[in-house]
PDB file of C-alpha atoms in Angstrom:
ATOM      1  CA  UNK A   1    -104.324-110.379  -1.165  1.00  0.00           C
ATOM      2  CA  UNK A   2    -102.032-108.015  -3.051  1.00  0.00           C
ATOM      3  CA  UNK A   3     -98.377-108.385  -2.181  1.00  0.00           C
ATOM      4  CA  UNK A   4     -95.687-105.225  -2.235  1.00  0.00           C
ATOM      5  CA  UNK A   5     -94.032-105.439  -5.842  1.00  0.00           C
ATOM      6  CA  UNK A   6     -91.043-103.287  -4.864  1.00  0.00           C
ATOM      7  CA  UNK A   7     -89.345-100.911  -6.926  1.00  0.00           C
ATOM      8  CA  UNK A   8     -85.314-101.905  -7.119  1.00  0.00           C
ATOM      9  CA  UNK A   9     -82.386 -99.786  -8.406  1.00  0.00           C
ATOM     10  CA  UNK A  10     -80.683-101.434 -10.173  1.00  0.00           C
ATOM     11  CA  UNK A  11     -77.390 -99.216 -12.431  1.00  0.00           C
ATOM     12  CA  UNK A  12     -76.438-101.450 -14.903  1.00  0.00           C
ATOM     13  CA  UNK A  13     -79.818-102.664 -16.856  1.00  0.00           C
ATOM     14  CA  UNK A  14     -82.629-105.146 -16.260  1.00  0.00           C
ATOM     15  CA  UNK A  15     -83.082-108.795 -17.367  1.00  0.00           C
ATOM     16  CA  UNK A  16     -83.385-109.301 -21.130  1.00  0.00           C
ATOM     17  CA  UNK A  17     -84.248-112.177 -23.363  1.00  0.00           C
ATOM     18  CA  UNK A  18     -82.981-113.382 -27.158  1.00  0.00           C
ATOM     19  CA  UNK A  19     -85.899-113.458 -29.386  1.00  0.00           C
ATOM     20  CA  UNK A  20     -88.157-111.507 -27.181  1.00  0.00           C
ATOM     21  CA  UNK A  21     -90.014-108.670 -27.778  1.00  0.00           C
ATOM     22  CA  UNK A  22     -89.359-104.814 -26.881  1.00  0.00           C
ATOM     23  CA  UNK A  23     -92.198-102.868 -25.402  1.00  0.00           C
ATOM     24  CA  UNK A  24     -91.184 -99.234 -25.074  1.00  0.00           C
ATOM     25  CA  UNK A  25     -93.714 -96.419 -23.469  1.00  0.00           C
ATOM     26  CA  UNK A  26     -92.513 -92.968 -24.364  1.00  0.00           C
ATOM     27  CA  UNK A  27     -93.802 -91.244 -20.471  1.00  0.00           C
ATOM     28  CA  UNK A  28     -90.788 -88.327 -21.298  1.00  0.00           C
ATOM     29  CA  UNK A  29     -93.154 -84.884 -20.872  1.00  0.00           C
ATOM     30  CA  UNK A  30     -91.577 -83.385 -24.566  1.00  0.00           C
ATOM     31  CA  UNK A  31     -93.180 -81.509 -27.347  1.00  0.00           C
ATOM     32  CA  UNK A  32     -91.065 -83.293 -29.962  1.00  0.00           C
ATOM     33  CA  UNK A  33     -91.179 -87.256 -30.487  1.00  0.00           C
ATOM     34  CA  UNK A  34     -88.062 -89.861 -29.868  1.00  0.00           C
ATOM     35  CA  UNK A  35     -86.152 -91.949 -31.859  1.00  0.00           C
ATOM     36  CA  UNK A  36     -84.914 -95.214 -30.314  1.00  0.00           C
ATOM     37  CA  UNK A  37     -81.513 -96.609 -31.653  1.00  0.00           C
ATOM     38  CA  UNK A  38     -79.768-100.287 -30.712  1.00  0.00           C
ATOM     39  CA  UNK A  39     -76.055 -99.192 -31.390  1.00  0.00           C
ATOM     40  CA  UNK A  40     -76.319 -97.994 -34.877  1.00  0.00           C
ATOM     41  CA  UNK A  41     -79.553 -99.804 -35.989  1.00  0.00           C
ATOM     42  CA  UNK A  42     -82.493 -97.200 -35.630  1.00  0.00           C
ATOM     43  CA  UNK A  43     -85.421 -99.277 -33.695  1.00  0.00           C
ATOM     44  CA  UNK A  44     -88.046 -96.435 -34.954  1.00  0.00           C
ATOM     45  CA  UNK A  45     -87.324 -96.669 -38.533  1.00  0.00           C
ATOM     46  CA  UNK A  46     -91.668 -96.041 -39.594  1.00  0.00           C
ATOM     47  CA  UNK A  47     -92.133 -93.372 -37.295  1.00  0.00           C
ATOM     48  CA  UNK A  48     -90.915 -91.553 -33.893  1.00  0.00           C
ATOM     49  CA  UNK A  49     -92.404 -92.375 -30.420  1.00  0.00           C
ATOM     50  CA  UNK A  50     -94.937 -89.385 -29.361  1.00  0.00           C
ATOM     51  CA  UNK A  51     -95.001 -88.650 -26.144  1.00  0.00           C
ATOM     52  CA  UNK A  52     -97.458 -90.689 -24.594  1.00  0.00           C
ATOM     53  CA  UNK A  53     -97.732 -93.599 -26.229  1.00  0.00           C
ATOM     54  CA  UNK A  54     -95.825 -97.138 -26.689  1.00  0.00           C
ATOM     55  CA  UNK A  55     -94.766 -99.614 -29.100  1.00  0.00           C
ATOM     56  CA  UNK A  56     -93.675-103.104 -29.692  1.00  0.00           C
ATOM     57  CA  UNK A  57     -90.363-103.968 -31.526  1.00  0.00           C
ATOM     58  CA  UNK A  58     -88.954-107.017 -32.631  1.00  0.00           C
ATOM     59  CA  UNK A  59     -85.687-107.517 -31.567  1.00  0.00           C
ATOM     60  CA  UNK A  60     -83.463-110.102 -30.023  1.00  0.00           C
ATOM     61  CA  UNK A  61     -81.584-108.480 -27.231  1.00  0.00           C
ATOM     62  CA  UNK A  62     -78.295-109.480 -26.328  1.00  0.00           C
ATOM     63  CA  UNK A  63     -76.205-109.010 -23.251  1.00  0.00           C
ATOM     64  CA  UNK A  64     -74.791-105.628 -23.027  1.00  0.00           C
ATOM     65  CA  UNK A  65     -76.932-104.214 -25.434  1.00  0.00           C
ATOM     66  CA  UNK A  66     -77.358 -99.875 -25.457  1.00  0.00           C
ATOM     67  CA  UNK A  67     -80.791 -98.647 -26.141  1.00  0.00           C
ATOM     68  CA  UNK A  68     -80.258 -94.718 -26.970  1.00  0.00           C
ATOM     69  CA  UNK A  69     -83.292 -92.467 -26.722  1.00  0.00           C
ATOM     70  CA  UNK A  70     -83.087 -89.749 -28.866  1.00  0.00           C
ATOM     71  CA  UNK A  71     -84.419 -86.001 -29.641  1.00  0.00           C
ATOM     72  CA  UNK A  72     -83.258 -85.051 -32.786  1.00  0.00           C
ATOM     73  CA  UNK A  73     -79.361 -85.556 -32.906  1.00  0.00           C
ATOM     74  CA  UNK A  74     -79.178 -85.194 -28.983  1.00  0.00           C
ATOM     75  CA  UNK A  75     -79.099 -88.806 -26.993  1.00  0.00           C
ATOM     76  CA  UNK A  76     -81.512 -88.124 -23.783  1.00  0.00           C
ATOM     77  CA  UNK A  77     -80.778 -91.313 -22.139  1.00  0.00           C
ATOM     78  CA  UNK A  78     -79.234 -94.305 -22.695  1.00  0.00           C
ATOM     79  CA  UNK A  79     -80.769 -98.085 -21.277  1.00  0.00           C
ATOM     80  CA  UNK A  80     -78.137-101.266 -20.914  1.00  0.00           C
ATOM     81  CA  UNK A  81     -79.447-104.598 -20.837  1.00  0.00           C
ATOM     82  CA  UNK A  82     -77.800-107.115 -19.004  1.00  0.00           C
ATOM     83  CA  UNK A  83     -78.481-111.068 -17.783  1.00  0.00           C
ATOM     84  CA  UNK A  84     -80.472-112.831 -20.330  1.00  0.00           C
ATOM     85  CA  UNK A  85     -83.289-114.692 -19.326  1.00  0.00           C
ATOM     86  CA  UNK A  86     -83.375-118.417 -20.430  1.00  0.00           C
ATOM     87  CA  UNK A  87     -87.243-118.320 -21.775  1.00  0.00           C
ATOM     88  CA  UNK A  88     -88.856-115.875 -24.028  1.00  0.00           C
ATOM     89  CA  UNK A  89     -90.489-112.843 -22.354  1.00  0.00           C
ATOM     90  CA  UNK A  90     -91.417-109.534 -23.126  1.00  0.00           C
ATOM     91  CA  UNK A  91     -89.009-106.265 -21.668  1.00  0.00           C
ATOM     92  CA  UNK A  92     -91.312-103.417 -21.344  1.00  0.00           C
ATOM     93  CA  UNK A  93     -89.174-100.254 -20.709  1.00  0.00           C
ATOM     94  CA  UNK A  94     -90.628 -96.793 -19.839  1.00  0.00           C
ATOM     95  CA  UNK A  95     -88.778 -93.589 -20.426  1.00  0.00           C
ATOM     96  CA  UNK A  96     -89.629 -90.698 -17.978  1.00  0.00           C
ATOM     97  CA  UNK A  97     -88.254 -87.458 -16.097  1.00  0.00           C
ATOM     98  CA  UNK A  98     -86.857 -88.168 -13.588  1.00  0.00           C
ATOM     99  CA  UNK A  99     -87.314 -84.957 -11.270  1.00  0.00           C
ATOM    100  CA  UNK A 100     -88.966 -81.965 -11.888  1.00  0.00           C
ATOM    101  CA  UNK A 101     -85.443 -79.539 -11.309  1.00  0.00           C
ATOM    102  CA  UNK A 102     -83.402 -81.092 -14.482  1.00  0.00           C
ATOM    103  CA  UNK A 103     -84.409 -82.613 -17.997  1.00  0.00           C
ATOM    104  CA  UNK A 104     -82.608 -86.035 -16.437  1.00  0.00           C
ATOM    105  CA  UNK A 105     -84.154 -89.544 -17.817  1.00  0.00           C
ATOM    106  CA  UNK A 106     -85.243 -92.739 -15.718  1.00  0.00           C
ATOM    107  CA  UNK A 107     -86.426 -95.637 -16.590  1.00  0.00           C
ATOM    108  CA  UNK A 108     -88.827 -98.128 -15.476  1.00  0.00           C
ATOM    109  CA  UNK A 109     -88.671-102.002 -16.774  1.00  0.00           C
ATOM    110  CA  UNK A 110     -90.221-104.952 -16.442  1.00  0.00           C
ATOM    111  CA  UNK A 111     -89.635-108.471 -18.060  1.00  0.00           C
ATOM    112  CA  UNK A 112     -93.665-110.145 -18.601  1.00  0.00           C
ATOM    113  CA  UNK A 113     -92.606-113.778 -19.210  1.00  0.00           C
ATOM    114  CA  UNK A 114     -94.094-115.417 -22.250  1.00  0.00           C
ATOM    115  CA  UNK A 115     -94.801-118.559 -20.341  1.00  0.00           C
ATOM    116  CA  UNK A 116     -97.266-116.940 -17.877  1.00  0.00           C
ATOM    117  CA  UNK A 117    -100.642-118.516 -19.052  1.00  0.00           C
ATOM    118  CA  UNK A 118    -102.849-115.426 -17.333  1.00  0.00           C
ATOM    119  CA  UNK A 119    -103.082-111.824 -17.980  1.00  0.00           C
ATOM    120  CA  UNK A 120    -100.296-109.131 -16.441  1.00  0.00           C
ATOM    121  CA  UNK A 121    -100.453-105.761 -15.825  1.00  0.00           C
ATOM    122  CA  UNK A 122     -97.768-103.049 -14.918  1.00  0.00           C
ATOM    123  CA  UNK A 123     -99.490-100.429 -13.152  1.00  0.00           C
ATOM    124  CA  UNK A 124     -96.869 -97.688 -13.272  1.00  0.00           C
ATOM    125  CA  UNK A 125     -96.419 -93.471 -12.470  1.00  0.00           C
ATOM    126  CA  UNK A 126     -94.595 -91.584 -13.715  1.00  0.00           C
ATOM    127  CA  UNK A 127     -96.261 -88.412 -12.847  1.00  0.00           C
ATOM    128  CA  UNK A 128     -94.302 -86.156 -10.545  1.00  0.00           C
ATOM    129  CA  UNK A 129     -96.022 -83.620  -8.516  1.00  0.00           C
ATOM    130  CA  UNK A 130     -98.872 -84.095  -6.309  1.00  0.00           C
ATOM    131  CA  UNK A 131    -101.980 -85.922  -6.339  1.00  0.00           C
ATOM    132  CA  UNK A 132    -104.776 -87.694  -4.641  1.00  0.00           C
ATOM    133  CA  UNK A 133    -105.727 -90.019  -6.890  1.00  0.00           C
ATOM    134  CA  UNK A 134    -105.098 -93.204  -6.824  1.00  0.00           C
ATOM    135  CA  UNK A 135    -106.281 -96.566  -9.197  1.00  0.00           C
ATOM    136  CA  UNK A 136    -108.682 -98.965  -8.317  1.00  0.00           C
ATOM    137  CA  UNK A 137    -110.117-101.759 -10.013  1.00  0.00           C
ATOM    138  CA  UNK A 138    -113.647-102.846 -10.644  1.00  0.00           C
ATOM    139  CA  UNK A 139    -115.056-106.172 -11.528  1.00  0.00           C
ATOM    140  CA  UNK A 140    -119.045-105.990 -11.138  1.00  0.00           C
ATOM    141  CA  UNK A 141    -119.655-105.269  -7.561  1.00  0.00           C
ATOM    142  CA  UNK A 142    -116.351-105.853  -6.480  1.00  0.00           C
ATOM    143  CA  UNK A 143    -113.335-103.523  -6.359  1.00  0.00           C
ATOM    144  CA  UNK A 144    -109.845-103.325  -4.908  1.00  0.00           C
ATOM    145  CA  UNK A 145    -107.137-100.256  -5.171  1.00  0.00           C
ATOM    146  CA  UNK A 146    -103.914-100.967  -6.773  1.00  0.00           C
ATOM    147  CA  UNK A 147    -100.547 -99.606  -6.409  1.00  0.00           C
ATOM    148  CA  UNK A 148     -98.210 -98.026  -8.624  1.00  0.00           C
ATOM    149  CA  UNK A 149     -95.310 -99.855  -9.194  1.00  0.00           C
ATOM    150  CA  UNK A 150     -96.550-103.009  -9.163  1.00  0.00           C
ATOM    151  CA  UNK A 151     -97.615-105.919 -11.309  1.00  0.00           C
ATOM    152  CA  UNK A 152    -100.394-107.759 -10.992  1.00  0.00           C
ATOM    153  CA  UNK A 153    -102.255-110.891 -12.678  1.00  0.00           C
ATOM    154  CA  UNK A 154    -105.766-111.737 -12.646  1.00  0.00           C
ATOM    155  CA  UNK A 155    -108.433-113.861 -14.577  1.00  0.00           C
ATOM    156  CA  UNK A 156    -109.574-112.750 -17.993  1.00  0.00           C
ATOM    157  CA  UNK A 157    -112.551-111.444 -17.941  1.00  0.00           C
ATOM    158  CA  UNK A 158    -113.990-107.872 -18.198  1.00  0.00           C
ATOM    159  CA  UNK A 159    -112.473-104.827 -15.547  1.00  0.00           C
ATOM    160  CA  UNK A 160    -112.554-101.061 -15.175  1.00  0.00           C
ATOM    161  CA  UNK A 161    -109.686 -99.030 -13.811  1.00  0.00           C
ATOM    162  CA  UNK A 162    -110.883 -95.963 -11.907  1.00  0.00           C
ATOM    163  CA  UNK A 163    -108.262 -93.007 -10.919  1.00  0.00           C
ATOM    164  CA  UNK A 164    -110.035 -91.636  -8.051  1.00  0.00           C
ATOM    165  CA  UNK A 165    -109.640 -89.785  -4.505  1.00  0.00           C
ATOM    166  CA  UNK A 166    -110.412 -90.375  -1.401  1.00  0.00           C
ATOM    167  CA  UNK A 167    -114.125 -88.446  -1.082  1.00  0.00           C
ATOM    168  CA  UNK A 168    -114.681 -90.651  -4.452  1.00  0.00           C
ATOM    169  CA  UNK A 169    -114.328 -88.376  -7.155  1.00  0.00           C
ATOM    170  CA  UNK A 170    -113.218 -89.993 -10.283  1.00  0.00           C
ATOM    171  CA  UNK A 171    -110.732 -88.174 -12.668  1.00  0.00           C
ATOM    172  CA  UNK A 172    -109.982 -91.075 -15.266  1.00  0.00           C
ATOM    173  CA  UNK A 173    -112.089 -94.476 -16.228  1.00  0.00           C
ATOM    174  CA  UNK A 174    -110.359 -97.186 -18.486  1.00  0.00           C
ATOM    175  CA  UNK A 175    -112.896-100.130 -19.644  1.00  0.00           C
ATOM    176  CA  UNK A 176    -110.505-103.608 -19.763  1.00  0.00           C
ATOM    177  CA  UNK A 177    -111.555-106.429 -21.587  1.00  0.00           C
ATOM    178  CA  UNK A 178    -108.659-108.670 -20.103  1.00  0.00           C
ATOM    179  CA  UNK A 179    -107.170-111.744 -22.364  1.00  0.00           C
ATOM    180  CA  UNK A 180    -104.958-114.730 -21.678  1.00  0.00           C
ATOM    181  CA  UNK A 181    -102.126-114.757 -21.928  1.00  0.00           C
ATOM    182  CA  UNK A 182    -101.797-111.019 -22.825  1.00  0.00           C
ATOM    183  CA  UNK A 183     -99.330-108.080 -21.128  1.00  0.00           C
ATOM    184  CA  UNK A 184    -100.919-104.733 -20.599  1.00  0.00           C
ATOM    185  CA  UNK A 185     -99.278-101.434 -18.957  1.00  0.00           C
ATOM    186  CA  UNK A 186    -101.255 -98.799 -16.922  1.00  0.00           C
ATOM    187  CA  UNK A 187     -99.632 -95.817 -17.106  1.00  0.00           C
ATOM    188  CA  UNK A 188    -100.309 -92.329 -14.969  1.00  0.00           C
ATOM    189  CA  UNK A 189     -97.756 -89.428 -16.295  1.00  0.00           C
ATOM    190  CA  UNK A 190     -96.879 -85.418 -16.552  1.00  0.00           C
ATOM    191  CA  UNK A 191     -94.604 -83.031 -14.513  1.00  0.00           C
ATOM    192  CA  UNK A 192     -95.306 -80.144 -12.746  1.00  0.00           C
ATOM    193  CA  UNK A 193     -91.887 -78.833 -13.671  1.00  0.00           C
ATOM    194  CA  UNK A 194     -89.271 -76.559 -12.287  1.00  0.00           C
ATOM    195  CA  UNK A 195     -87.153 -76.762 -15.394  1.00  0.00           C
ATOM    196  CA  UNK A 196     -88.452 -77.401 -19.272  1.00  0.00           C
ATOM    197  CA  UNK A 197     -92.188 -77.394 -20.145  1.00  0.00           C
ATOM    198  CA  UNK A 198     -94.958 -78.790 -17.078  1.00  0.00           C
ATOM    199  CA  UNK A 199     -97.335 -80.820 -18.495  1.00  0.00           C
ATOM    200  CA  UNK A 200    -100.932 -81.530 -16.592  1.00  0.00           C
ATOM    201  CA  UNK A 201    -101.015 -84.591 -15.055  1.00  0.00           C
ATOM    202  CA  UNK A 202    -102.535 -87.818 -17.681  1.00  0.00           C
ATOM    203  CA  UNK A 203    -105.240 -90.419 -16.255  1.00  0.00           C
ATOM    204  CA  UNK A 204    -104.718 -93.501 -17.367  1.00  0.00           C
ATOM    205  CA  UNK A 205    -105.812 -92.955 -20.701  1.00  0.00           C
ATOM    206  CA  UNK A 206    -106.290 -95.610 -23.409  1.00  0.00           C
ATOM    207  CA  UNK A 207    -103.159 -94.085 -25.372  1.00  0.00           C
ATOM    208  CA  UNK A 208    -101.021 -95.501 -22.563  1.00  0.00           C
ATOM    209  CA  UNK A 209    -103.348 -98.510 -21.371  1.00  0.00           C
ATOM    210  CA  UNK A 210    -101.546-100.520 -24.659  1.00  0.00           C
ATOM    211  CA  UNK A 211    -101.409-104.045 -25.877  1.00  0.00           C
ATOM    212  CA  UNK A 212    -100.906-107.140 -24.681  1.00  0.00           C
ATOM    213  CA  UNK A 213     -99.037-109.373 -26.870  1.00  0.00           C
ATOM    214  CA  UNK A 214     -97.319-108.623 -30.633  1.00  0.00           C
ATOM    215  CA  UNK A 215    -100.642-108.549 -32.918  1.00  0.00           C
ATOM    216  CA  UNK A 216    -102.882-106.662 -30.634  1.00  0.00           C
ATOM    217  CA  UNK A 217    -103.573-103.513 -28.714  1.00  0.00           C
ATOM    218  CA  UNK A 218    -106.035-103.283 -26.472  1.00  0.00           C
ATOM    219  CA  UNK A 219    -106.006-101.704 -22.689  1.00  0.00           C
ATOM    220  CA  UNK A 220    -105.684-102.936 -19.517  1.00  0.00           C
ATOM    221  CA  UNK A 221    -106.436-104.274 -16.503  1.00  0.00           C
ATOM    222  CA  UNK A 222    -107.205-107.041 -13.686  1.00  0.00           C
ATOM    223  CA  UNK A 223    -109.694-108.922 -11.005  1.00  0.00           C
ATOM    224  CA  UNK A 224    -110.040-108.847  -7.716  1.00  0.00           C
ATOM    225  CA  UNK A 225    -106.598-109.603  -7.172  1.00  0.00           C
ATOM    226  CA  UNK A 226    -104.440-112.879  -6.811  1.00  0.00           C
ATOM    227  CA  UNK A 227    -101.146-110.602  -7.718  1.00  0.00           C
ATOM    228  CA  UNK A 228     -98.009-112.441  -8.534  1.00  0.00           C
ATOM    229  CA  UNK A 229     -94.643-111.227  -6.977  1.00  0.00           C
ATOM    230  CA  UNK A 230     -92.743-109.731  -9.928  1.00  0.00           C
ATOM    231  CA  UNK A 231     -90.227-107.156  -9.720  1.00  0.00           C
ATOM    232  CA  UNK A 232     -89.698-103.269 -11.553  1.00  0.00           C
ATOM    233  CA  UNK A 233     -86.017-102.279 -11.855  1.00  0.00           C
ATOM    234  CA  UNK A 234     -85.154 -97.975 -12.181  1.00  0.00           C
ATOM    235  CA  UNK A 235     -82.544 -96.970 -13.869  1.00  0.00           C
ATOM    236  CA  UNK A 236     -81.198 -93.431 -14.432  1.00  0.00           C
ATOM    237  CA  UNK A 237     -79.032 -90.975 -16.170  1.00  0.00           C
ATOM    238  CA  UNK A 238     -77.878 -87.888 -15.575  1.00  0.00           C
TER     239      UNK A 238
END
């Protein structure tokens, strides 16, 4: 039985933890890459964050930290943390338009606790414009369709995520290989935009089905559902 994971707004930040880690997806439709800064200390000091695709930092958040998201010398959006957690968990925090009219930022988060002994999954979209397909999950003969902005646990063990319609047809397959213990994110994105440059909706591609914990990437995924109750905040600017 899958159980409604709602979507809160939420102005001032999301939960944080010290000594956690920092998952960032970059899901802002952009030709150019972004740099990530906490107050003066740049976060992407190897390289920028493409578009479509995500990373894992290590830092120690602290309440009332400012995550800027830059292009070049111009700060797109800017992500406070608030309320510290009192166990070590992993923030995942997704960057996206957040209409198609304006070049505005959201943001999606999520804190995966560390403690959680089975595997999670964010199943997230950030694509805005319209579609029919929808995610469903496959483990051997059995299947079960998910929904977007949610997060869901399940067994490890071996899954596919299909993007598909409702006669059937399938636009995207993702193979899982599912493993305790470990945080994935499933990721739809692209704009059909009225401002700025569209970009074609993206499956769930393996780009954007990434890791699981610090030393690892891998995709995503889940079983036939027993889905925890865990909560997404959104958060703005303008």
């Amino acid at each position: 039985v899958q159980r409604n994971v709602v979507l809160r707004s939420r102005l001032n930040g999301v939960v944080a933890t010290p000594q956690q880690q920092l998952r960032t997806c970059n899901a802002y439709p952009y030709e150019a890459a972004i740099d990530i800064f906490r107050g003066k200390e740049k976060l992407t000091t190897d390289k920028q964050l493409p578009y479509r695709q995500c990373r894992d930092f290590d830092v120690s958040l602290k309440e009332n930290d400012k995550l800027d998201f830059k292009i070049g010398n111009v700060t797109t959006g800017t992500f406070s943390v608030s309320e510290l957690p009192q166990s070590n968990a992993l923030l995942l925090l997704v960057i996206y338009r957040h209409d198609v009219e304006s070049t505005a930022v959201s943001f999606e988060s999520h804190m995966f606790m560390a403690d959680e002994p089975n595997p999670q999954v964010a199943v997230i979209d950030t694509f805005l414009g319209t579609t029919a397909f929808r995610p469903i999950i496959y483990s051997g003969n059995l299947s079960e369709t998910l929904r977007f902005g949610r997060v869901i646990s399940l067994s490890p063990g071996d899954y596919a995520i299909h993007l598909q319609n409702d006669a059937n047809a399938t636009q995207d397959v993702v193979p899982v290989r599912a493993r305790k213990g470990d945080k994935y994110v499933v990721l739809r994105s692209g704009i059909q935009a009225q401002r700025g440059p569209s970009f074609q909706q993206d499956g769930m591609q393996n780009a954007f089905a990434l890791a699981e914990s610090p030393s690892r990437h891998c995709k995503k995924g889940k079983q036939r559902a027993a889905v925890d109750e865990m909560n997404f905040s959104t958060h703005w600017n303008t």
